[in-house]
Amino acid sequence: MAEIRNYTMNFGPQHPAAHGVLRLILELDGETVVRADPHVGLLHRATEKLAESKPYNQNIGYLDRLDYMSMMCNEHAYVRAIEELLGIEPPARAQWIRTMFDEITRFSNHLLWIASAGIDLGAMTVFIYAFREREMVMDMYEAVSGARMHAGYYRPGGVYRDLPDTMPPYKESRWTKGKDLKRRNEWRGGSLLDFIEAFAIDVPGKIDEYETLLTNNRIWKQRNVGIGVLSPEKAMQMGCSGVMLRGSGVEWDLRKKQPYAMYDQVEFDIPVGVGGDCYDRYLVRVEEMRQSAKIILQCVDWLKKNPGHVMLKNFKVIPPTREEMKDDMEALIHHFKLFTEGYCVPEGETYAAVEAPKGEFGCYLVSDGANKPFRAHFRAPGFAHLSGINELSRGHMLADVVAIIGTLDLVFGEVDR
Amino acid sequence: MSEPAKAISELFTSRFGDRVTPGKSLGGILTVEVGVDSWLEVCRALRDEEDFRFEQLTDLCGVDYLSYGQSEWDTSDASTEGFGRGVEGFGPGRFNWAERPEAKDVKQRFGVVVHLLSFKYNRRVRLRCFAPDEGMLIVPSLVEIWSSANWYEREAFDLFGIVFEGHPDLRRIMTDYGFTGHPFRKDFPLIGNVAVRYDSQKKRVVYEPVEIEPRVGVPRVLRNDSRYNTDDFDLAADAEAEAIAAKDKAAGEQEN
């Protein structure tokens, strides 16, 4: 009889379902996974070390590039850590804007998740559908910060600028014209807030569309139900957070349990799974999208009624306005110093965490009183989740590994940092 | 997260005595220093005992305390010619491999910082353990207590060279296969040591010494001046107070 040996297979780093640069060494017994050993670090850019060589504000841009699917949530954790060390509190309007954009980001992240998880398991249409809405989210980012993805919008003491009064419409081009142009510009007559409001009112219907494609889809259920089951104890032990934890039935959401920004003033529910498998986590993410839309509407409502400052008037941290700089020498010097040397942060250490779409994104910041962080460490949810992939995928078939990688919602920008 | 830090601090001292040193608390998270000898014992108790119940190790990272509190530009003292204009010293990112600062006799240089989370009490705590510097930096591994420590410890080993005793699989995780050195140490240059490129003649990837120069322009500055009292400079609050005062005054005048 022929000798039967385990087979070692290299999954990635250029596999389309590896979500970037995951190299997974799989030890297979036939088609059953015996051991999964992820090799990460292919995207390691030493963000934490780079942060030590730059003044505080100049690091915000690096944060966007960690989890590049939920840019503003990363910024939020970092900015909150600095604010805590400085002992400053941004004005209410800035907090509401942050809450709103955190939810817009969560929505956009889950959109991309549903798109890529769908396409991993062979559901092409949902990908196209999701990108239709994602385009509008990117437009919101662009309207407020000038960048479609890497916004750099949150600053210590508030947000960079107030929400714009106009939402730029599409111009006629060879590709967008006639009825198509009219449809695209339908919500773009008023301010950004009007656009966001129209979007948030409309979007639950769009989520229904994704659900008709997936929720009762026979193939989708066969590929997800009972796959990658995680018990609540195991999830806590493995360092899971966010949807990975809630999918297993643990009712834990930092927005409720340790509220930050204005989350204690908005009304929303935390969806929780029952079985802890990939399908439950899918359902949790879909429901979170609906809840996000609900929160966005509450934020829009408040922001429309309450104009005001979006940046603290604390000139030890915040630069003077352009106008002041034009006719005041001191203001010019002040601006120059803040943008070269930066501000010094009192000695101390802090850990600020936010409920990022993927889980708990934390920022551990050590300051020795200098203008640069002494040590910045970013706690990425994906890193903890991926470390458990061996336990999650053991005993499953090779094809299920794809479903499990999908359900972890990995982005290698944050895993490798 | 509302309970006072003092209560948690007392909880720690009453249970562990002099094995722990509670420190400062910021943002509701208390820092507790734990000796390397009682590291495992304290952590196990924190997970299992009813008073603590830290079910999750949220985060673990290494910290290199070399050059803590050192600035590159003296701003506190002016000579007869005024403040120094040149930047002296090799702060983070400002030296290459040959010029790297020497670390001699630095006590308590490497720390392992752990963030724990208790779902039951909705409480976080930060533990710090300094690795004894006796040739090898050895700290007991927490993997058997919290399995999430596995990759975090690999990362701290890779980037700082802290060896976790009892770790089942202590391999490098972030750096390249065959990498030497521990890049997040303060005496490791930001530009690195070797560069990698594809050599079209040799038809393979080659490693060479880095060619680029350090290019961090902004010096590291510590200013112990009035900037720390940010409360005094909260102009928004001042403006608000002024407005209220003016309103009161106007109301007073109307009465008169």
PDB file of C-alpha atoms in Angstrom, chain B residues 18 20 28-29 51 54 65 76 84 90 93-94 103 118 122 147 158 171 175 195-196 198 208 212-213 223 225 227 246:
ATOM      1  CA  ASP B  18       4.951  44.084  47.673  1.00  0.00           C
ATOM      2  CA  VAL B  20       3.251  44.677  42.729  1.00  0.00           C
ATOM      3  CA  GLY B  28      -9.290  54.922  34.050  1.00  0.00           C
ATOM      4  CA  ILE B  29      -6.418  52.507  33.431  1.00  0.00           C
ATOM      5  CA  ASP B  51     -11.953  39.929  42.453  1.00  0.00           C
ATOM      6  CA  PHE B  54      -9.348  39.615  33.577  1.00  0.00           C
ATOM      7  CA  TYR B  65      13.356  52.796  27.682  1.00  0.00           C
ATOM      8  CA  SER B  76      15.938  75.596  28.702  1.00  0.00           C
ATOM      9  CA  GLY B  84      21.894  76.650  20.160  1.00  0.00           C
ATOM     10  CA  PHE B  90      21.328  61.125  17.801  1.00  0.00           C
ATOM     11  CA  GLY B  93      15.838  58.313  13.180  1.00  0.00           C
ATOM     12  CA  ARG B  94      18.914  60.525  13.174  1.00  0.00           C
ATOM     13  CA  ALA B 103      23.590  51.427  25.556  1.00  0.00           C
ATOM     14  CA  SER B 118     -12.211  42.243  32.343  1.00  0.00           C
ATOM     15  CA  ASN B 122     -15.733  46.363  32.544  1.00  0.00           C
ATOM     16  CA  SER B 147      -3.519  32.238  24.308  1.00  0.00           C
ATOM     17  CA  ASP B 158      11.150  39.926  16.987  1.00  0.00           C
ATOM     18  CA  ARG B 171       9.829  32.626  15.902  1.00  0.00           C
ATOM     19  CA  THR B 175      10.711  40.911   9.899  1.00  0.00           C
ATOM     20  CA  ALA B 195      18.504  46.979   1.776  1.00  0.00           C
ATOM     21  CA  VAL B 196      17.074  44.354  -0.517  1.00  0.00           C
ATOM     22  CA  TYR B 198      16.595  42.349  -7.345  1.00  0.00           C
ATOM     23  CA  GLU B 208      23.268  45.189   0.452  1.00  0.00           C
ATOM     24  CA  ILE B 212      20.229  56.250   2.152  1.00  0.00           C
ATOM     25  CA  GLU B 213      21.130  58.798   4.803  1.00  0.00           C
ATOM     26  CA  ARG B 223       9.822  71.705  26.917  1.00  0.00           C
ATOM     27  CA  ASP B 225       7.503  75.327  30.397  1.00  0.00           C
ATOM     28  CA  ARG B 227       2.623  74.652  27.922  1.00  0.00           C
ATOM     29  CA  ALA B 246     -20.960  90.876  29.985  1.00  0.00           C
TER      30      ALA B 246
END
